[in-house]
Coordinates of C-alpha atoms and ligand atoms in Angstrom, one line a residue:
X681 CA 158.8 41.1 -42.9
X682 CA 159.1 40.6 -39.0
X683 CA 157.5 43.5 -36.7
X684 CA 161.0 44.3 -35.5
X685 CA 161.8 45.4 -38.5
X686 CA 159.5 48.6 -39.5
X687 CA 159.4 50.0 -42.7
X688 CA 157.7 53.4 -43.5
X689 CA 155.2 54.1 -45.8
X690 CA 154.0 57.4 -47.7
X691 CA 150.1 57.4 -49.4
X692 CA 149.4 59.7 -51.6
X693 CA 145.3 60.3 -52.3
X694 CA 143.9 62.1 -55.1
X695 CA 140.1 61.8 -55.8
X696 CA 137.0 61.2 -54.2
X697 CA 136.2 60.3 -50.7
X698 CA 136.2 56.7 -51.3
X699 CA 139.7 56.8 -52.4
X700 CA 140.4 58.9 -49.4
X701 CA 139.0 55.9 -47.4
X702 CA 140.6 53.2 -49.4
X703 CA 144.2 54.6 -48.7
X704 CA 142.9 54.5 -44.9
X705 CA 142.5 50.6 -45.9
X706 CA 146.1 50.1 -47.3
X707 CA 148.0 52.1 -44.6
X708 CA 146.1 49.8 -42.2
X709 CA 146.7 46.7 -43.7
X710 CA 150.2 47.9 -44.1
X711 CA 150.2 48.6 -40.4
X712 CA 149.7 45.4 -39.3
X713 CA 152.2 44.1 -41.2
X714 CA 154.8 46.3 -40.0
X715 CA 155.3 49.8 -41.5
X716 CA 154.8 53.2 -40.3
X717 CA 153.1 55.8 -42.0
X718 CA 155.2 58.8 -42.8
X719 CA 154.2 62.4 -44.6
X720 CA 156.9 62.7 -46.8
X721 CA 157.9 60.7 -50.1
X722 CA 161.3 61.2 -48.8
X723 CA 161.4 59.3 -46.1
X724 CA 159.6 56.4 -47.1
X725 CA 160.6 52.6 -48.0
X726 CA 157.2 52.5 -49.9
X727 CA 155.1 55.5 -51.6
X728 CA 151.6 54.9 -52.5
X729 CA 149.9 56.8 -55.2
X730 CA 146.6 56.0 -54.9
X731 CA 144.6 57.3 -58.0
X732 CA 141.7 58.9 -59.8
X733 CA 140.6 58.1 -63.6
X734 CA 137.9 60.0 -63.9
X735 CA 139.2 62.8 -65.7
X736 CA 142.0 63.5 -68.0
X737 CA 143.3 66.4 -65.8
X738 CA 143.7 64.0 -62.4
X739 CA 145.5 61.2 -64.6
X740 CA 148.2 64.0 -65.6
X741 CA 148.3 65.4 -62.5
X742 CA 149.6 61.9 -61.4
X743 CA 151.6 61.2 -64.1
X744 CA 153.5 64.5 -63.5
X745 CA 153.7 63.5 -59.7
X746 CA 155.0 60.4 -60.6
X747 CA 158.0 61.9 -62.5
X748 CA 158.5 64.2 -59.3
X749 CA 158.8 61.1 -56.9
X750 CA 161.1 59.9 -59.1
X751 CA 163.9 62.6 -58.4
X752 CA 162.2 63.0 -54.6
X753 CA 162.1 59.1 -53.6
X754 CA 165.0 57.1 -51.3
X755 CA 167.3 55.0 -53.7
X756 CA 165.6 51.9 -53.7
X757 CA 162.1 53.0 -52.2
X758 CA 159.3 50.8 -53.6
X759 CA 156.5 52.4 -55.7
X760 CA 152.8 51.8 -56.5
X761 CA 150.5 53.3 -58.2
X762 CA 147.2 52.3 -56.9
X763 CA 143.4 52.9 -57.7
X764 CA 141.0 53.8 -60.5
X765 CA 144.3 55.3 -62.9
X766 CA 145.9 51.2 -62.3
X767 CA 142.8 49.6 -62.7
X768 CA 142.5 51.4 -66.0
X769 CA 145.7 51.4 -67.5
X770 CA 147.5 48.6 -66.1
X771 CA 150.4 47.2 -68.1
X772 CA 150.5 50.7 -69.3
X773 CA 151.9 52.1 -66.3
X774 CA 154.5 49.6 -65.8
X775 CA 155.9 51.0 -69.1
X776 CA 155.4 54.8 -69.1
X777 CA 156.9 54.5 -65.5
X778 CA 159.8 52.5 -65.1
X779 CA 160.6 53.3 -61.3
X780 CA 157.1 52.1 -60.4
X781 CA 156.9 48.2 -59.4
X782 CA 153.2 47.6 -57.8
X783 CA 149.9 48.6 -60.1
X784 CA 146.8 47.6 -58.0
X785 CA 143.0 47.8 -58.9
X786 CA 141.1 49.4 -56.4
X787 CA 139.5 45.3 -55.0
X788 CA 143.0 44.2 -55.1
X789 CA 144.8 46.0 -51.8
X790 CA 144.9 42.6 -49.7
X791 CA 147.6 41.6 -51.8
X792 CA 149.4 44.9 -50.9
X793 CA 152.2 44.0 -48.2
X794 CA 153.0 40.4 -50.5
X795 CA 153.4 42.7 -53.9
X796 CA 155.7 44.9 -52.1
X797 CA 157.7 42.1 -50.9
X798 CA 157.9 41.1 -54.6
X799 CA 158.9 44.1 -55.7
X800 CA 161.7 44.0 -53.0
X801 CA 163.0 40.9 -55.1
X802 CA 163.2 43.1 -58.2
X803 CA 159.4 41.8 -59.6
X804 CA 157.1 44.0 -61.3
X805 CA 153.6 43.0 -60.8
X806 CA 150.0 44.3 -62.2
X807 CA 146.9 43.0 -59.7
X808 CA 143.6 44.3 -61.5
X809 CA 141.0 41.8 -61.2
X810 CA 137.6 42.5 -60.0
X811 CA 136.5 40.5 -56.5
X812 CA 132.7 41.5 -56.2
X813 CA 132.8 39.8 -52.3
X814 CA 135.9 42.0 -51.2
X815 CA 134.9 44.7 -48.8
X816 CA 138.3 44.5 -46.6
X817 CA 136.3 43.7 -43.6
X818 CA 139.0 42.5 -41.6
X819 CA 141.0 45.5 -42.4
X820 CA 141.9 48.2 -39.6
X821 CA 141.6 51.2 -41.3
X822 CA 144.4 53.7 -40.1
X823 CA 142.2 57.1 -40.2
X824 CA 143.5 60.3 -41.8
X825 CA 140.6 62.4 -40.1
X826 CA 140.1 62.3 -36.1
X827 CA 136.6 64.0 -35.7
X828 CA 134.6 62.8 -38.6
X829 CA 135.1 58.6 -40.0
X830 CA 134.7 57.9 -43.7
X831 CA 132.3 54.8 -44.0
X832 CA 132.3 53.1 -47.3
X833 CA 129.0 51.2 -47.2
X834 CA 128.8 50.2 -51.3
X835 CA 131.7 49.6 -53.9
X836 CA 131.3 49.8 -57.9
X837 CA 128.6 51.5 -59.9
X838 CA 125.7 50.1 -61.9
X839 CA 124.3 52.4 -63.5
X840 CA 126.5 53.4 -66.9
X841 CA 126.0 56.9 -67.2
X842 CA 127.8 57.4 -71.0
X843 CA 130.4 60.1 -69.9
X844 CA 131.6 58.0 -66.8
X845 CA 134.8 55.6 -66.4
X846 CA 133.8 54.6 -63.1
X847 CA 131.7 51.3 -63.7
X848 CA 135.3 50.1 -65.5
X849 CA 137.6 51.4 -62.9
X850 CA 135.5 49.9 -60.1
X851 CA 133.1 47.2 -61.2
X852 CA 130.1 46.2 -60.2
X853 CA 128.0 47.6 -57.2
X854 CA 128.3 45.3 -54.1
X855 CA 127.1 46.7 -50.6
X856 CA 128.4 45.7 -46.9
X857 CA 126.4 44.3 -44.9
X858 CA 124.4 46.3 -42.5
X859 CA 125.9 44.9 -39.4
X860 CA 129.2 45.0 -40.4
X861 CA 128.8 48.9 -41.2
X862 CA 127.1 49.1 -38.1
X863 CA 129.9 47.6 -36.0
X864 CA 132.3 49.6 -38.0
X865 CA 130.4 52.4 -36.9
X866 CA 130.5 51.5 -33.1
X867 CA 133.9 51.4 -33.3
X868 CA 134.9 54.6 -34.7
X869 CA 132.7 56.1 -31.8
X870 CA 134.4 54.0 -29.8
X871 CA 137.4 55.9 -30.6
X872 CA 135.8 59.3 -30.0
X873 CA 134.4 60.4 -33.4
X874 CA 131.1 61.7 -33.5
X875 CA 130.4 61.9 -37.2
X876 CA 129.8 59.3 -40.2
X877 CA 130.0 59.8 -43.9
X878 CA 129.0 56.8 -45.7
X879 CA 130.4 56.2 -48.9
X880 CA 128.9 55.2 -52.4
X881 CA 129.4 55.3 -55.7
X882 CA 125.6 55.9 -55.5
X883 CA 125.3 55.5 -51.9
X884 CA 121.5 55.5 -51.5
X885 CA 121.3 52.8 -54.1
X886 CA 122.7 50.6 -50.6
X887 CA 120.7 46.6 -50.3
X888 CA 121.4 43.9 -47.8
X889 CA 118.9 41.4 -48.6
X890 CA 115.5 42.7 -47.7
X891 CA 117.6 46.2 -46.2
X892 CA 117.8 49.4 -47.8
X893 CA 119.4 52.8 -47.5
X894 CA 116.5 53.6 -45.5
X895 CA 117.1 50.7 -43.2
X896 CA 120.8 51.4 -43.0
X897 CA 120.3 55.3 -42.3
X898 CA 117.8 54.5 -39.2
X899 CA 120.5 51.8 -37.9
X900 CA 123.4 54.1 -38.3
X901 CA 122.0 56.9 -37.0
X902 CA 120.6 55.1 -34.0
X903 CA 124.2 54.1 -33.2
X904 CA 124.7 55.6 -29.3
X905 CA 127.5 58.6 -29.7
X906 CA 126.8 59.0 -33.6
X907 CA 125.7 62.5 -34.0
X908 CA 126.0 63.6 -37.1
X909 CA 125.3 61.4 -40.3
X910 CA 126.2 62.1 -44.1
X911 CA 126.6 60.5 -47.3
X912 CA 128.0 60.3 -50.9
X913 CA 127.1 60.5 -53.4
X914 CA 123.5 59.5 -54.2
X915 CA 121.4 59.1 -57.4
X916 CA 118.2 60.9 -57.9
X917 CA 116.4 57.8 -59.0
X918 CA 117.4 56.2 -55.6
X919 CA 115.6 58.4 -53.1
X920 CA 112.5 56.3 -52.8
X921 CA 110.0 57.5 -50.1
X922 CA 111.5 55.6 -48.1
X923 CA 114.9 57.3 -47.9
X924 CA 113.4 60.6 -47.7
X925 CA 111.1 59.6 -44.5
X926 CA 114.4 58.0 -42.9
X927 CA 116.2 61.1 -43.5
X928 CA 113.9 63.4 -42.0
X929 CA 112.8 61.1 -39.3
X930 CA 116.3 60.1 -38.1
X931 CA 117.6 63.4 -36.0
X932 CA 121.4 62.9 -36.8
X933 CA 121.1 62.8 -40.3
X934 CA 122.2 66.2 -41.4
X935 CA 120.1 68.5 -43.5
X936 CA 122.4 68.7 -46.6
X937 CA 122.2 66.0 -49.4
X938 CA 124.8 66.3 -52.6
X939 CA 122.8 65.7 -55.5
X940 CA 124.7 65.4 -58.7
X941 CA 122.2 66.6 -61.9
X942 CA 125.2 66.9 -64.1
X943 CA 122.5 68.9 -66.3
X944 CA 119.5 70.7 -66.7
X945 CA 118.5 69.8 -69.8
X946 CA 116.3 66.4 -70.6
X947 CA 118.2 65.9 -74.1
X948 CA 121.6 65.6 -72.5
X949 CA 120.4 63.9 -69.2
X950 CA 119.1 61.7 -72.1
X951 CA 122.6 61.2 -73.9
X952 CA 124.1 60.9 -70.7
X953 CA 122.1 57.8 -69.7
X954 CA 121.6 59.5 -66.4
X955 CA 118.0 57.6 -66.1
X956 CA 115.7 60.9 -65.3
X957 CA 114.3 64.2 -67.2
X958 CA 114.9 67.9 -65.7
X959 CA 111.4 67.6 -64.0
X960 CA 112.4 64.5 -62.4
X961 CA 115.3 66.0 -61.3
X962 CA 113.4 69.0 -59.8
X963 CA 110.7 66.8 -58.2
X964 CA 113.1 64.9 -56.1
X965 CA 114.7 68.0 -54.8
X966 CA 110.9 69.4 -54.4
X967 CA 110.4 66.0 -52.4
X968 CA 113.6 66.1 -50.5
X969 CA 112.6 69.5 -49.6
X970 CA 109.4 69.0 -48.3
X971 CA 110.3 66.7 -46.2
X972 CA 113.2 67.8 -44.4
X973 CA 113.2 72.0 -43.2
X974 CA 116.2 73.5 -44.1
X975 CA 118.0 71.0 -46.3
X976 CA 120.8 72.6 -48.5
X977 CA 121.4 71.0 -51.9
X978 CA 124.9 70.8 -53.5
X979 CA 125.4 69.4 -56.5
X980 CA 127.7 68.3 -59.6
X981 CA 127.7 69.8 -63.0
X982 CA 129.5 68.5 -66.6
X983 CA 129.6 71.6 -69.2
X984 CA 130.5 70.9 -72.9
X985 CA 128.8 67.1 -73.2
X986 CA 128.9 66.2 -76.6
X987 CA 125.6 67.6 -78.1
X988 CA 125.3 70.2 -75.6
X989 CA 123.6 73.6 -77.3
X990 CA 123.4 76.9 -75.8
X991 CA 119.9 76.4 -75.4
X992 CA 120.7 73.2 -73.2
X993 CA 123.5 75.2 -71.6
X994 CA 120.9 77.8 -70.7
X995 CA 118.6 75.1 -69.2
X996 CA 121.0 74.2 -66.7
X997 CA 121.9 77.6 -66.0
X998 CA 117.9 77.8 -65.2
X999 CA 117.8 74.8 -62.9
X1000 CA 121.0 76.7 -61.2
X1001 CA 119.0 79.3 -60.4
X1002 CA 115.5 77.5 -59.4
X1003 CA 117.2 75.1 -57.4
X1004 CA 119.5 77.4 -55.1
X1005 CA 122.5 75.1 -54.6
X1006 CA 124.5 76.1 -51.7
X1007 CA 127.5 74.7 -53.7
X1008 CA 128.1 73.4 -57.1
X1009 CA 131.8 71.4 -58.4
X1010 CA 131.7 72.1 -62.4
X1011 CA 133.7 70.1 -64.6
X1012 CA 133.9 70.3 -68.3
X1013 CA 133.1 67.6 -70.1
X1014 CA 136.5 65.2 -70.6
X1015 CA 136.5 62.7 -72.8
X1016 CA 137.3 58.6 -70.8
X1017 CA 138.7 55.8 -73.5
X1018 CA 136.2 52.8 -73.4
X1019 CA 132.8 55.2 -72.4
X1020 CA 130.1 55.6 -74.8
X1021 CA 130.3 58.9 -75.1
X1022 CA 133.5 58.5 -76.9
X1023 CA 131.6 56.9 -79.4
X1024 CA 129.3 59.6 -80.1
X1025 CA 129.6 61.6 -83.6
X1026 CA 132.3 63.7 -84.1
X1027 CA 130.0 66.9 -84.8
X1028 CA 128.7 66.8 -81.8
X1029 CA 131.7 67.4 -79.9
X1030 CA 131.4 70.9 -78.1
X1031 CA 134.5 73.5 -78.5
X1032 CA 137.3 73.6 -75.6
X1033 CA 136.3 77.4 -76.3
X1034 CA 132.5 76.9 -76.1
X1035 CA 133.0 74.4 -73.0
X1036 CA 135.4 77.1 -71.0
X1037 CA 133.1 79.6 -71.6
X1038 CA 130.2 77.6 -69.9
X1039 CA 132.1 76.5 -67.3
X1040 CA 132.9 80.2 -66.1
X1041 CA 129.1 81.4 -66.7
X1042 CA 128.0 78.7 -64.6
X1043 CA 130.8 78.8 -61.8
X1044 CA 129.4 82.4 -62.0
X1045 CA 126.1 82.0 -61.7
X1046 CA 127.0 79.2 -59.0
X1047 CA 128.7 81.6 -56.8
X1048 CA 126.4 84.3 -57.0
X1049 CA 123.8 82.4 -55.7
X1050 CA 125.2 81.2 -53.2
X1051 CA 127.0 84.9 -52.0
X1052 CA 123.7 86.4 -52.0
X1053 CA 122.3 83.6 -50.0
X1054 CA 125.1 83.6 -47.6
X1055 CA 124.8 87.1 -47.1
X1056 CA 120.9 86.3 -45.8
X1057 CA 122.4 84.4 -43.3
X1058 CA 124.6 86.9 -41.3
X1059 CA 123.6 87.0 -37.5
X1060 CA 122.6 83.3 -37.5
X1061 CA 123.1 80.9 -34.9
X1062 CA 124.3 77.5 -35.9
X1063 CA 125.7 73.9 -33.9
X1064 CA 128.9 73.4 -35.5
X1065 CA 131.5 70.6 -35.6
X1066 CA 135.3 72.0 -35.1
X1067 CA 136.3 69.8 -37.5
X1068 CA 140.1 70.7 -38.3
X1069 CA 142.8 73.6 -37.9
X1070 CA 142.2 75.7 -40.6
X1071 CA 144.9 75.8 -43.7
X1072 CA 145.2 79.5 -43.3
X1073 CA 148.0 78.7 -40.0
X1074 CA 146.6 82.4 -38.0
X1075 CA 144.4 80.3 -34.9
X1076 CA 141.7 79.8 -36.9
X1077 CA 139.2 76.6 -36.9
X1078 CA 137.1 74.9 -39.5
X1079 CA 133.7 74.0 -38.6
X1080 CA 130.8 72.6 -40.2
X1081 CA 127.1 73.2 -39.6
X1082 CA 125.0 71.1 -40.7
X1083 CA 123.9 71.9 -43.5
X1084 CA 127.4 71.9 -44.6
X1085 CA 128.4 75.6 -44.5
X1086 CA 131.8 76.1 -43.8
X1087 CA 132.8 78.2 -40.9
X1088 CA 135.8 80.0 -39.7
X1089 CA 136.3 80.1 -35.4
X1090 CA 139.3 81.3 -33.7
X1091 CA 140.4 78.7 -31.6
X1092 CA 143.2 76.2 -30.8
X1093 CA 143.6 72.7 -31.7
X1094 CA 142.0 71.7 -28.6
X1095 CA 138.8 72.4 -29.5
X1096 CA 138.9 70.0 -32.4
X1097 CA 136.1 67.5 -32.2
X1098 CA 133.6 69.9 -30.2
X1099 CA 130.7 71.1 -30.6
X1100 CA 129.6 75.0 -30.5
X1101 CA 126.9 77.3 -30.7
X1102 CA 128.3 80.2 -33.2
X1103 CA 127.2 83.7 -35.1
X1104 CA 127.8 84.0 -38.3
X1105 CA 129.9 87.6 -38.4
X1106 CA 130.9 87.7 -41.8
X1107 CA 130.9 85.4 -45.3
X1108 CA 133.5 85.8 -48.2
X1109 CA 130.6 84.6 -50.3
X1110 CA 131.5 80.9 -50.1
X1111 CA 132.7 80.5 -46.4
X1112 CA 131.6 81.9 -43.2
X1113 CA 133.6 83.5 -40.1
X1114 CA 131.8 83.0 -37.1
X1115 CA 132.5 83.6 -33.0
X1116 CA 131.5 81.0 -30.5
X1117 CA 128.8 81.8 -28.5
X1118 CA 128.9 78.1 -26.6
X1119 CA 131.2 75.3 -26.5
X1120 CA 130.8 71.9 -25.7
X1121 CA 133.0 68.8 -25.6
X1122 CA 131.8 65.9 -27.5
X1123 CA 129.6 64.1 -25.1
X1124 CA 127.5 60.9 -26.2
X1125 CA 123.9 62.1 -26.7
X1126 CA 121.3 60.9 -24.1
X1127 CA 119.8 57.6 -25.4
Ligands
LIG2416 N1 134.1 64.4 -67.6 C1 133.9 65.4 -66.7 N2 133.3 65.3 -65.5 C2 133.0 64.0 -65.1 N3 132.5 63.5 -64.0 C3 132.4 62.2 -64.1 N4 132.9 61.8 -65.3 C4 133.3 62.9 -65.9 C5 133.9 63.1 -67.2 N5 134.1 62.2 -68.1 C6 132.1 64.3 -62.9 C7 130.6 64.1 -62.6 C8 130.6 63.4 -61.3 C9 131.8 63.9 -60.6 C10 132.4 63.0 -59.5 O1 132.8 64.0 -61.7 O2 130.0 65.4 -62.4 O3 129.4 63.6 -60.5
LIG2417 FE1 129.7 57.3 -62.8 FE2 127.0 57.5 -63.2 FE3 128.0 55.6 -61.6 FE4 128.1 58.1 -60.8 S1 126.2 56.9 -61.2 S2 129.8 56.6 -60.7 S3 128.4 59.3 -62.7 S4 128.3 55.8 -63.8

C-alpha cells in the first residue's frame, strides 16, 4: 500500500501489560506503513484482536467478541486474531472463525502489514513460529498511555510453573539489551513521560551478558527526566541481593513490588513447580521489606489447584494476613490443554463449588485487609502522578502514589501528567479520594 492511500485500523487488547505493549508494537508498525488507528470496529479496514490464553474465561471472552465483530465489522474489513489465544490455537481459529483471515503468534507481528495485504487477496494465513532474536527494535511503538510508557525489557518465560500456558504461548525467555531499553527509555522522556514500567514475564529474571536486573534498574532509573520506575511481574527466586540494594538505592524506583505467591502453602507451591516453600516466600518479602521503608506488596493468588485442601486453603489465607498485601488479583484455578497440571490425577481435582467458595473467602479476607489499612492512612500526604481522567466522567482525576494507591483529585484534563502533593480525605476501602494540596508540572529532576 502507498502512504496516500490510508487505511484505518482498530486493536483490540485483552490481557496483561505486555500485550497492552505489544498492540502498541502492531499499531506502530502498521503506522508506518500507512493506516490510522481508529476506536471503533466499525470504522476500521483492519480489527486487531490481540489475545490472552491464560485462562479459559479470557479465551471465551474473545471468542464471544469475535462473533460480535462479526455482525459489527465493515463488509470486507480484514480480521486478525493476534497473541497468546493464536499462538495456542492456530489452525483452530481459522476454522471456528470463518470471517477471521490473519492468526499471529505473539514473535510474529513484523509480518503484520504483508499478512494483511494477503488477506486483501482472499488468503488465509496462520504465522506462529517462535523467533528467540525478535524484540521489534526498529518498531515505533504508537502509545496508548501519554504519562506513563510500557517498556518490555524480557519476552517468554522459563521457568514452567505446572498450572501456566505461558512458556507455550510465548517461548523462551530472551531479554533486550540494556542500551537498547535505555535508549527506548530516553525517548519516551523525550516525548514528555515521566514514568517507566518495564515488562516481564518474570521481569527481574532480566540478563545482558554480564548485566542484570540490578544493572538495568540503576541505568534506567538514572535516565535524566525518568521519575518514577516500575516493573512486572517478578519471581521471588529472582530478587537476589542485588536487586533489592538497586531498588532501594535507586530514588525513582517506586516502593511497590507485585509479587505473585499464587499460594501459601509449601505442598502446592510444590505441585505448582513454582521453585520456593511459604518461608521462602515470606523471607523475600521480609528482605524486600527491610530494605526499602514503606514498600507495598501486591500480589497474585490461584484458588482450587488440583490437590489443594482446606488446610492448604487456610495457609494461604494465613500468609494473606501476615503479609498485608495492599492488593491481591484471585483467580481460581483453570485448567490450560498441554500444562502439567492437566496431567495430574483426576481425584485431586478441587470442586467449582469448593474453588468459588475459596475464591470469595480470600477476595474477603483480601479486601479487608486492605480497608482497614486504608483507613490508617486518612490525613496522609502523598506525591502523586495525575495519571488519567477518571472513568467515572464527574471532573475527577486518577492518580497514583507510589506505592501504588489509587487516588481520586478533582481536576481537568490539563493536569494529566503532573505531579501533586495531596490529602487523603476519604477511601472506599480500595481507592482513595484526595484534594491537592500542591501542583506541579512535570519538570526534569535536577541531575
Ligand atoms: N489458572 C488460573 N490462574 C492462572 N494464572 C496463570 N495461569 C493460571 C491458570 N491456569 C494466574 C497467576 C498469574 C496470573 C497472571 O494469572 O496467578 O500470576
Ligand atoms: Fe507462567 Fe510461572 Fe512463567 Fe509466570 S513464571 S509466566 S506463572 S510459567
Amino acid at each position: 500500500m502507498t502512504c496516500e492511500q490510508r487505511s484505518t485500523v482498530y486493536v483490540e487488547t485483552y490481557g496483561c501489560q505486555m500485550n497492552v505493549s505489544d498492540s502498541e508494537l502492531m499499531l506502530g508498525k502498521l503506522a508506518a506503513h500507512g493506516y490510522d488507528a481508529v476506536d471503533r470496529p466499525d470504522a476500521a479496514d483492519v480489527i486487531l484482536v490481540n489475545t490472552c490464553a491464560i485462562r479459559d474465561h479470557a479465551e471465551q471472552r474473545v471468542l464471544g467478541r469475535l462473533g460480535e465483530l462479526r455482525r459489527d465489522m465493515k463488509p470486507g474489513a480484514i480480521v486478525g486474531v493476534t497473541g497468546c489465544m493464536a499462538q495456542r490455537l492456530g489452525p483452530q481459529l481459522l476454522k471456528r472463525a470463518k470471517h477471521v483471515s490473519v492468526v499471529l503468534g505473539p514473535d510474529g507481528y513484523r509480518a503484520l502489514p504483508e499478512l494483511i495485504e494477503r488477506a486483501r487477496q482472499g488468503e488465509r494465513t496462520i504465522a506462529t513460529t517462535f523467533d528467540l532474536e525478535e524484540h521489534y527494535e526498529d518498531f515505533q511503538p504508537r502509545r496508548f498511555d501519554k504519562v506513563k510508557a510500557w517498556i518490555p525489557v524480557q519476552r517468554g518465560c522459563d521457568y514452567r510453573c505446572t498450572y501456566c500456558i505461558v512458556p507455550t504461548t510465548r517461548g523462551a525467555e530472551r531479554s533486550r539489551k540494556l542500551a537498547d531499553v535505555v535508549r527506548e527509555v530516553e525517548s519516551v522522556v523525550a516525548d514528555g513521560m515521566t514514568e517507566v514500567v518495564l515488562l516481564g514475564q518474570t521481569v527481574n529474571s532480566y540478563h545482558d551478558g554480564e548485566y542484570d536486573f540490578a544493572d538495568l534498574l540503576r541505568a534506567v532509573g538514572h535516565v535524566p527526566g525518568v521519575r518514577r520506575v516500575r516493573f512486572t511481574s517478578p519471581h521471588p527466586n529472582d530478587f537476589s541481593d542485588r536487586v533489592i540494594e538497586a531498588m532501594a538505592t535507586v530514588d525513582t524506583v517506586c516502593e511497590h513490588v507485585h509479587l505473585p505467591m499464587q499460594s501459601g502453602s509449601t505442598r502446592v507451591l510444590k505441585r505448582m513447580l513454582r521453585r520456593y516453600t511459604r518461608e521462602g516466600y515470606l523471607e523475600c518479602v521480609a528482605k524486600l521489606r527491610a530494605a526499602i521503608p514503606g514498600l507495598s506488596v501486591t500480589t497474585d493468588v490461584i484458588v482450587g489447584f488440583p490437590g489443594e485442601t482446606d488446610d492448604d486453603f487456610e495457609e494461604t489465607l494465613a500468609v494473606v494476613r501476615e503479609v498485608g498485601f495492599a492488593e491481591g488479583f484471585t483467580f481460581k484455578f483453570s485448567p490450560r490443554d498441554g500444562t502439567p497440571a492437566t496431567r495430574m490425577p483426576a481425584e485431586l481435582t478441587v470442586p467449582d463449588e469448593v474453588a468459588s467458595d475459596r475464591l470469595a473467602r480470600l477476595v474477603e479476607t483480601i479486601r479487608g485487609i486492605a480497608r482497614a489499612s486504608n483507613l490508617q492512612q486518612l490525613g496522609r500526604r502523598y506525591e502523586v502522578l495525575i495519571e488519567r481522567e477518571a472513568r467515572r466522567g464527574d471532573a475527577l482525576l486518577m492518580s497514583r502514589t507510589r506505592d501504588f494507591k489509587t487516588v481520586l483529585v478533582p481536576g481537568d484534563a490539563s493536569m494529566l501528567g503532573n505531579y501533586a502533593t495531596v490529602e487523603l480525605t476519604g477511601t472506599t476501602g480500595s481507592t482513595f479520594t484526595g484534594q491537592i494540596v500542591r501542583e506541579r508540572q512535570p519538570l526534569p529532576m535536577a541531575g
